[in-house]
Coordinates of C-alpha atoms in Angstrom, one line a residue:
X22 CA -19.0 -13.8 -2.4
X23 CA -16.4 -14.7 0.3
X24 CA -16.1 -12.0 2.9
X25 CA -14.5 -12.1 6.4
X26 CA -16.2 -8.8 7.2
X27 CA -19.7 -10.1 6.3
X28 CA -19.0 -13.4 8.3
X29 CA -17.9 -11.5 11.4
X30 CA -20.8 -9.0 11.1
X31 CA -23.3 -11.9 11.0
X32 CA -21.7 -13.5 14.0
X33 CA -22.0 -10.2 15.9
X34 CA -25.6 -9.7 14.9
X35 CA -26.5 -13.3 15.8
X36 CA -24.7 -12.8 19.2
X37 CA -22.5 -15.9 18.4
X38 CA -19.6 -13.7 19.6
X39 CA -19.2 -10.4 21.4
X40 CA -17.3 -7.5 19.9
X41 CA -15.2 -7.2 23.1
X42 CA -14.2 -10.9 22.9
X43 CA -13.3 -10.5 19.2
X44 CA -11.1 -7.4 19.8
X45 CA -9.5 -9.0 22.9
X46 CA -8.7 -12.1 20.8
X47 CA -7.0 -10.0 18.1
X48 CA -5.1 -8.0 20.6
X49 CA -3.8 -11.1 22.4
X50 CA -2.7 -12.5 19.0
X51 CA -0.8 -9.3 18.3
X52 CA 0.7 -8.8 21.7
X53 CA 3.7 -11.3 21.4
X54 CA 4.7 -9.4 18.2
X55 CA 6.0 -12.6 16.7
X56 CA 6.6 -11.1 13.3
X57 CA 7.6 -7.6 14.3
X58 CA 4.4 -6.1 12.9
X59 CA 3.4 -4.0 15.9
X60 CA 4.6 -0.5 16.6
X61 CA 1.9 0.2 19.2
X62 CA -1.3 -1.5 20.3
X63 CA -4.5 0.6 20.6
X64 CA -5.8 -1.5 23.5
X65 CA -7.8 1.1 25.4
X66 CA -9.4 2.8 22.4
X67 CA -10.3 -0.6 20.8
X68 CA -11.9 -2.1 23.9
X69 CA -13.9 1.1 24.6
X70 CA -15.2 1.1 21.1
X71 CA -16.0 -2.7 21.3
X72 CA -18.0 -2.2 24.5
X73 CA -20.1 0.4 22.7
X74 CA -20.8 -2.0 19.9
X75 CA -21.8 -4.7 22.3
X76 CA -24.2 -2.3 24.1
X77 CA -25.9 -1.4 20.8
X78 CA -26.4 -5.1 20.0
X79 CA -27.7 -5.8 23.5
X80 CA -30.2 -2.9 23.1
X81 CA -31.5 -4.4 19.8
X82 CA -30.0 -1.6 17.7
X83 CA -28.9 -2.2 14.1
X84 CA -25.1 -2.1 13.5
X85 CA -23.4 -1.2 10.2
X86 CA -21.4 -3.7 8.2
X87 CA -18.0 -2.5 9.4
X88 CA -19.2 -1.8 12.9
X89 CA -17.0 -3.7 15.4
X90 CA -14.6 -5.0 12.8
X91 CA -11.0 -4.9 14.0
X92 CA -8.4 -3.4 11.6
X93 CA -4.8 -2.3 11.5
X94 CA -3.2 1.0 10.4
X95 CA 0.2 1.4 8.9
X96 CA 2.1 3.7 11.2
X97 CA 2.2 6.7 8.8
X98 CA -1.4 7.7 9.4
X99 CA -2.5 10.2 11.9
X100 CA -5.0 8.9 14.5
X101 CA -5.7 11.6 17.1
X102 CA -4.0 10.9 20.5
X103 CA -2.0 7.9 19.3
X104 CA 1.7 7.6 18.6
X105 CA 2.5 8.0 14.9
X106 CA 6.1 7.2 14.5
X107 CA 6.7 6.4 10.8
X108 CA 8.9 3.7 12.3
X109 CA 11.6 6.4 12.8
X110 CA 13.7 7.7 15.7
X111 CA 12.7 11.3 14.8
X112 CA 9.0 10.7 15.5
X113 CA 9.2 7.9 18.0
X114 CA 7.4 10.0 20.7
X115 CA 5.1 12.0 18.4
X116 CA 1.4 11.9 19.1
X117 CA -1.1 12.8 16.4
X118 CA -3.1 16.0 16.8
X119 CA -5.8 14.9 14.4
X120 CA -7.0 11.9 12.4
X121 CA -6.5 11.1 8.7
X122 CA -9.6 11.5 6.6
X123 CA -9.5 7.8 5.3
X124 CA -9.2 6.5 8.9
X125 CA -11.9 8.9 10.2
X126 CA -14.3 7.5 7.6
X127 CA -13.6 4.0 8.8
X128 CA -14.1 5.1 12.4
X129 CA -17.4 6.8 11.4
X130 CA -18.5 3.5 9.9
X131 CA -17.8 1.8 13.2
X132 CA -14.6 -0.1 12.4
X133 CA -12.2 -0.6 15.3
X134 CA -8.5 0.3 15.0
X135 CA -6.4 -2.1 17.1
X136 CA -2.8 -1.6 16.0
X137 CA -0.4 0.9 14.4
X138 CA 1.7 -1.3 12.1
X139 CA 5.4 -1.6 11.4
X140 CA 6.7 -0.3 8.1
X141 CA 9.8 1.0 6.4
X142 CA 10.7 4.4 8.0
X143 CA 8.7 7.1 6.2
X144 CA 7.9 4.5 3.5
X145 CA 11.5 4.3 2.4
X146 CA 12.0 0.7 1.5
X147 CA 10.7 -2.4 -0.1
X148 CA 11.3 -4.9 2.7
X149 CA 10.2 -3.3 6.0
X150 CA 13.7 -3.7 7.4
X151 CA 14.4 0.1 7.5
X152 CA 12.6 0.5 10.8
X153 CA 13.5 1.1 14.4
X154 CA 11.1 -1.7 15.5
X155 CA 13.0 -4.6 13.8
X156 CA 12.5 -6.2 10.4
X157 CA 9.0 -7.4 9.7
X158 CA 9.0 -11.2 9.2
X159 CA 7.2 -12.8 6.2
X160 CA 3.9 -14.5 7.1
X161 CA 4.9 -17.7 5.1
X162 CA 8.5 -17.9 6.1
X163 CA 9.9 -15.8 9.0
X164 CA 13.4 -15.9 7.6
X165 CA 12.3 -13.9 4.6
X166 CA 11.3 -10.2 4.5
X167 CA 7.7 -9.2 4.8
X168 CA 7.9 -6.8 1.9
X169 CA 7.5 -3.1 2.1
X170 CA 6.9 -0.5 2.9
X171 CA 3.5 -1.8 4.2
X172 CA 5.0 -5.0 5.4
X173 CA 3.5 -5.0 8.9
X174 CA 0.0 -4.4 7.4
X175 CA 0.2 -7.3 4.9
X176 CA 1.6 -9.8 7.5
X177 CA -1.0 -8.9 10.0
X178 CA -3.8 -9.7 7.5
X179 CA -2.1 -12.8 6.3
X180 CA -1.7 -14.1 9.9
X181 CA -5.4 -13.1 10.8
X182 CA -4.1 -10.7 13.4
X183 CA -6.4 -8.1 11.7
X184 CA -9.4 -8.5 9.5
X185 CA -8.1 -5.9 7.1
X186 CA -5.3 -3.3 7.3
X187 CA -4.8 0.1 5.7
X188 CA -1.4 0.5 4.0
X189 CA 0.1 3.2 1.9
X190 CA 1.3 2.7 -1.7
X191 CA 3.8 5.1 -3.4
X192 CA 5.6 2.8 -5.8
X193 CA 4.2 -0.6 -4.8
X194 CA 4.2 -0.5 -1.0
X195 CA 0.8 -2.2 -0.7
X196 CA 1.0 -4.4 -3.7
X197 CA 4.4 -5.9 -3.2
X198 CA 4.0 -7.0 0.4
X199 CA 0.5 -8.3 -0.4
X200 CA 2.2 -10.5 -3.0
X201 CA 5.0 -11.6 -0.7
X202 CA 2.4 -12.7 2.0
X203 CA -0.4 -14.1 -0.2
X204 CA -3.2 -11.5 0.4
X205 CA -5.1 -8.9 -1.7
X206 CA -3.7 -5.4 -1.8
X207 CA -5.1 -2.5 -3.8
X208 CA -3.6 0.7 -5.0
X209 CA -6.7 2.7 -6.1
X210 CA -6.7 5.4 -8.7
X211 CA -4.7 8.3 -7.5
X212 CA -7.1 10.8 -5.8
X213 CA -10.0 8.3 -5.2
X214 CA -9.1 8.3 -1.4
X215 CA -7.9 11.4 0.5
X216 CA -4.3 11.6 1.5
X217 CA -5.0 14.1 4.2
X218 CA -3.3 12.8 7.4
X219 CA -1.0 10.4 5.6
X220 CA 2.7 11.3 6.1
X221 CA 3.8 12.3 2.6
X222 CA 6.6 10.4 0.9
X223 CA 6.1 11.3 -2.8
X224 CA 2.9 13.4 -3.0
X225 CA 2.3 12.8 -6.7
X226 CA 2.0 9.0 -6.3
X227 CA 1.0 8.4 -2.6
X228 CA -2.2 6.4 -2.3
X229 CA -4.2 5.0 0.6
X230 CA -4.7 1.3 0.0
X231 CA -6.6 -1.5 1.7
X232 CA -5.2 -5.0 2.3
X233 CA -7.5 -8.0 3.0
X234 CA -8.0 -11.7 2.4
X235 CA -10.9 -11.4 0.0
X236 CA -11.9 -9.2 -3.0
X237 CA -15.3 -8.4 -1.3
X238 CA -13.5 -7.0 1.8
X239 CA -11.3 -4.8 -0.4
X240 CA -14.5 -3.5 -2.1
X241 CA -16.3 -2.8 1.2
X242 CA -13.4 -0.9 2.7
X243 CA -12.6 0.9 -0.6
X244 CA -16.2 2.2 -0.8
X245 CA -16.1 3.6 2.8
X246 CA -12.8 5.5 2.3
X247 CA -13.4 6.9 -1.2
X248 CA -14.7 10.3 -2.1
X249 CA -13.8 14.0 -2.4
X250 CA -12.2 15.8 0.5
X251 CA -11.8 19.6 0.7
X252 CA -8.6 19.0 2.6
X253 CA -7.0 17.2 -0.4
X254 CA -7.4 19.0 -3.7
X255 CA -6.3 16.0 -5.7
X256 CA -9.4 14.0 -4.6
X257 CA -12.5 13.4 -6.8
X258 CA -16.1 12.2 -6.3
X259 CA -16.5 8.5 -7.0
X260 CA -19.5 6.2 -7.1
X261 CA -19.7 3.2 -4.8
X262 CA -18.8 -0.1 -6.4
X263 CA -21.6 -2.6 -6.0
X264 CA -21.2 -6.3 -5.3
X265 CA -23.2 -7.2 -8.4
X266 CA -21.1 -5.0 -10.7
X267 CA -18.0 -7.0 -10.0
X268 CA -19.6 -10.5 -10.0
X269 CA -18.8 -11.3 -13.6
X270 CA -16.2 -10.3 -16.2
X271 CA -18.3 -10.6 -19.4
X272 CA -17.2 -7.1 -20.5
X273 CA -13.4 -8.0 -20.3
X274 CA -12.7 -9.0 -23.9
X275 CA -9.0 -8.3 -24.1
X276 CA -6.1 -8.7 -21.7
X277 CA -2.6 -7.2 -22.2
X278 CA 0.8 -7.9 -20.8
X279 CA 4.2 -6.3 -21.2
X280 CA 6.6 -8.4 -23.2
X281 CA 9.7 -6.8 -21.7
X282 CA 8.6 -7.7 -18.2
X283 CA 8.4 -11.4 -19.1
X284 CA 11.5 -11.4 -21.4
X285 CA 13.7 -9.6 -18.8
X286 CA 16.8 -11.4 -17.6
X287 CA 15.9 -10.3 -14.1
X288 CA 12.7 -12.3 -13.8
X289 CA 12.8 -15.5 -11.8
X290 CA 12.3 -18.5 -14.1
X291 CA 9.5 -20.0 -12.0
X292 CA 7.6 -16.7 -11.9
X293 CA 8.0 -16.4 -15.7
X294 CA 6.7 -19.9 -16.3
X295 CA 3.8 -19.6 -13.9
X296 CA 2.8 -16.2 -15.5
X297 CA 2.8 -17.7 -19.0
X298 CA 0.7 -20.6 -17.8
X299 CA -1.9 -18.1 -16.5
X300 CA -1.9 -16.4 -19.9
X301 CA -2.7 -19.8 -21.5
X302 CA -5.6 -20.4 -19.1
X303 CA -7.0 -16.9 -19.8
X304 CA -6.8 -17.6 -23.6
X305 CA -8.6 -20.9 -23.0
X306 CA -11.6 -18.9 -21.6
X307 CA -11.9 -17.2 -25.0
X308 CA -10.3 -13.9 -23.9
X309 CA -7.9 -12.3 -26.4
X310 CA -4.4 -11.7 -25.0
X311 CA -2.1 -9.1 -26.5
X312 CA 1.6 -8.6 -25.9
X313 CA 2.4 -4.9 -25.4
X314 CA 5.5 -2.8 -25.7
X315 CA 6.5 -0.7 -22.7
X316 CA 9.4 1.1 -21.2
X317 CA 12.4 -1.0 -20.0
X318 CA 12.3 -1.8 -16.3
X319 CA 15.4 0.2 -15.6
X320 CA 13.9 3.3 -17.1
X321 CA 10.7 2.9 -15.0
X322 CA 12.7 2.4 -11.8
X323 CA 15.1 5.3 -12.6
X324 CA 12.2 7.7 -13.4
X325 CA 10.2 6.7 -10.3
X326 CA 13.1 7.1 -7.9
X327 CA 14.3 10.4 -9.4
X328 CA 10.8 11.9 -8.8
X329 CA 10.2 10.1 -5.5
X330 CA 13.5 11.1 -4.0
X331 CA 13.0 14.7 -5.1
X332 CA 9.5 14.8 -3.5
X333 CA 10.6 13.2 -0.3
X334 CA 13.5 15.5 0.1
X335 CA 11.0 18.4 -0.1
X336 CA 8.4 16.8 2.1
X337 CA 10.9 15.8 4.9
X338 CA 12.5 19.3 5.0
X339 CA 9.9 20.2 7.6
X340 CA 11.3 17.6 10.0
X341 CA 14.1 19.4 11.8
X342 CA 13.1 19.1 15.4
X343 CA 11.8 22.7 15.6
X344 CA 8.0 22.1 15.6
X345 CA 7.9 18.4 16.4
X346 CA 10.2 15.4 16.6
X347 CA 13.1 14.3 18.6
X348 CA 15.2 17.5 18.8
X349 CA 18.9 17.2 19.6
X350 CA 20.5 20.4 20.8
X351 CA 23.8 21.6 19.5
X352 CA 26.0 24.8 19.7
X353 CA 23.8 26.8 17.3
X354 CA 20.5 26.5 15.4
X355 CA 22.2 25.3 12.2
X356 CA 24.1 22.6 14.0
X357 CA 20.9 21.6 15.9
X358 CA 19.1 21.1 12.6
X359 CA 22.0 19.1 11.2
X360 CA 22.5 16.9 14.2
X361 CA 18.8 16.3 14.7
X362 CA 18.4 15.1 11.1
X363 CA 21.7 13.2 11.0
X364 CA 21.1 11.2 14.2
X365 CA 17.3 10.6 13.8
X366 CA 17.0 9.7 10.1
X367 CA 17.9 6.2 9.0
X368 CA 20.7 5.5 6.4
X369 CA 18.1 4.8 3.7
X370 CA 16.1 7.9 4.5
X371 CA 19.3 10.0 4.4
X372 CA 20.2 8.3 1.1
X373 CA 16.9 9.4 -0.4
X374 CA 17.0 12.9 0.9
X375 CA 20.6 13.4 -0.5
X376 CA 19.6 11.9 -3.8
X377 CA 16.5 14.1 -4.0
X378 CA 18.4 17.3 -3.2
X379 CA 20.9 16.4 -5.8
X380 CA 18.4 16.0 -8.6
X381 CA 16.7 19.3 -7.6
X382 CA 19.9 21.3 -7.3
X383 CA 21.1 23.9 -9.8
X384 CA 22.9 22.3 -12.7
X385 CA 21.2 18.9 -12.2
X386 CA 17.4 19.7 -12.2
X387 CA 17.3 20.3 -15.9
X388 CA 19.3 17.3 -16.7
X389 CA 17.7 14.9 -14.3
X390 CA 14.5 16.1 -12.6
X391 CA 12.8 17.7 -15.6
X392 CA 13.8 14.7 -17.8
X393 CA 12.0 12.5 -15.2
X394 CA 8.9 14.6 -15.4
X395 CA 8.9 14.3 -19.2
X396 CA 9.4 10.5 -18.9
X397 CA 6.4 10.3 -16.5
X398 CA 4.2 12.1 -19.1
X399 CA 5.4 9.7 -21.8
X400 CA 4.6 6.7 -19.5
X401 CA 1.1 8.0 -19.0
X402 CA 0.6 8.5 -22.7
X403 CA 1.8 5.0 -23.3
X404 CA -0.9 3.7 -20.9
X405 CA -3.6 5.7 -22.6
X406 CA -2.7 4.1 -25.9
X407 CA -2.5 0.6 -24.3
X408 CA -6.0 0.9 -22.8
X409 CA -7.4 1.7 -26.3
X410 CA -6.3 -1.8 -27.2
X411 CA -6.9 -3.8 -24.0
X412 CA -9.4 -3.8 -21.1
X413 CA -6.9 -4.7 -18.4
X414 CA -3.2 -5.3 -18.1
X415 CA -1.9 -8.4 -16.2
X416 CA 1.7 -8.5 -14.9
X417 CA 3.7 -10.3 -12.2
X418 CA 3.9 -8.3 -9.0
X419 CA 7.7 -8.7 -8.6
X420 CA 10.5 -10.2 -10.8
X421 CA 11.8 -12.3 -8.0
X422 CA 10.8 -14.0 -4.7
X423 CA 11.2 -12.4 -1.2
X424 CA 14.9 -12.1 -0.1
X425 CA 16.2 -13.2 3.2
X426 CA 16.1 -10.7 6.0
X427 CA 19.4 -8.7 5.8
X428 CA 20.1 -9.1 2.1
X429 CA 18.2 -6.0 1.0
X430 CA 20.1 -3.8 3.5
X431 CA 23.4 -5.0 2.0
X432 CA 22.2 -4.1 -1.6
X433 CA 20.0 -1.1 -1.9
X434 CA 20.1 -1.2 -5.7
X435 CA 18.6 -4.7 -5.7
X436 CA 15.9 -3.4 -3.3
X437 CA 15.0 -0.6 -5.7
X438 CA 14.9 -3.0 -8.7
X439 CA 12.4 -5.2 -6.8
X440 CA 9.9 -2.5 -7.6
X441 CA 10.4 -2.8 -11.3
X442 CA 6.9 -4.1 -12.0
X443 CA 5.0 -1.8 -9.7
X444 CA 6.4 1.7 -10.1
X445 CA 5.2 2.2 -13.7
X446 CA 1.5 1.9 -12.7
X447 CA 2.2 4.4 -9.8
X448 CA 3.6 6.9 -12.3
X449 CA 0.5 6.4 -14.4
X450 CA -1.7 6.9 -11.3
X451 CA -3.7 3.8 -12.3
X452 CA -5.8 1.4 -10.2
X453 CA -3.8 -1.8 -9.6
X454 CA -4.7 -4.8 -7.5
X455 CA -2.4 -7.6 -6.3
X456 CA -4.2 -11.0 -6.2
X457 CA -2.6 -14.0 -4.3
X458 CA -2.7 -16.3 -7.3
X459 CA -0.8 -17.4 -10.4
X460 CA 2.8 -16.9 -9.2
X461 CA 4.6 -17.3 -5.9
X462 CA 4.3 -13.5 -5.3
X463 CA 0.9 -13.2 -7.0
X464 CA -0.4 -11.3 -10.0
X465 CA -1.1 -7.6 -10.6
X466 CA -4.3 -6.4 -12.4
X467 CA -4.3 -2.8 -13.8
X468 CA -7.0 -0.8 -15.5
X469 CA -7.4 2.7 -16.8
X470 CA -7.8 5.7 -14.4
X471 CA -11.0 5.7 -12.3
X472 CA -11.8 2.1 -13.5
X473 CA -11.2 0.6 -10.1
X474 CA -14.3 -1.7 -10.4
X475 CA -12.8 -3.4 -13.4
X476 CA -9.7 -4.6 -11.5
X477 CA -12.0 -6.1 -8.8
X478 CA -14.2 -7.7 -11.5
X479 CA -11.2 -9.3 -13.2
X480 CA -9.8 -10.5 -9.9
X481 CA -13.1 -12.4 -9.4
X482 CA -12.6 -14.0 -12.8
X483 CA -9.1 -15.0 -12.0
X484 CA -10.2 -16.5 -8.6
X485 CA -12.5 -18.8 -10.5
X486 CA -10.1 -19.5 -13.4
X487 CA -6.8 -20.2 -11.9

């Protein structure tokens, strides 16, 4: 099975390359910041860790599979002693006091972090333009957006600046940029990987997700990061996914797709045609395909943003410059809070905080927020019924192709609607994988909760089928 991680590991073991040279090569590729993917380079840390790996190899010691592998980290994860800015003015000088659980597990396995990656500020965006570090440029066409909010992470993988990267997915923030840049991106089952040390956007849908160029690399990284964490009460124990268990798709008998996604007026004609062509190829392999009914895209987007804005308004209330952040002094404490938040939050972040406070306010919470919670439950129930009929659900990642840089900033509503095909699976807390095949922005494979192995298994099937 194709794997960059295994290939580099073997090169290190055979002493064909040194870890120091490998890390230096990746750092030099990142240093020009040609696609605005870099918030900060972790030069000293990375080179110190690389020297230790080289010393172990020189001494004839065995190294682990991830040991010495350079990777990137979306700049919303705590890594002790490093800048963690969330691509925002408020936290542009903030240094992490501790390390996120998922990142610590990778460090414990010997992987080497080399870069904190550009993203939409606090995860607020679908294009990675809402950032103080400049819009992330698409790996295929630098005039287009890189996708978001994990745009820097996806572009770095696509350009081979990192072997893999760790993004964060709330409503599609790993899957959509992965699709835009032609790489694999996984949103695992909610709770499979600890969120401790990930800056919260919407706590009920935030997921830690790997981005890589191969399915096998996604599997390797997922296994390392997964598991229960006492610091995150939503986590659960999970078994490792073996390479053999995802090597064939014999137990996938039925595939579903949502009719309204494909029949929508919003979908690009080429994406629609390509998706339907994939459906025909799957049928030709003897797999039954079922067209399913689902909620309208506008309902999914409205439900997601109602809940996500409410949660981010609550989560970001702690950022007032008192305990940390770029504090701006005013005449009194109340004015200090107001000026600090007004000057340091981006327009998009302020838009989401205002929207969130609105739906939570007296007189609106019953009409809007509680209705959103009820719709989320209905969406989850719909998924449970669907997975009684089908093994996996296949869908386009996005209804349209990446916009030009600048267009999304002019039209926030269009940016929100670009999430139409990803947010439903986030509300259902389901494992969903973007594969770089089938349409210009890839395909999305979704399975029932805790069935992450099945999406990887079907991805292998698609790789060999289309």
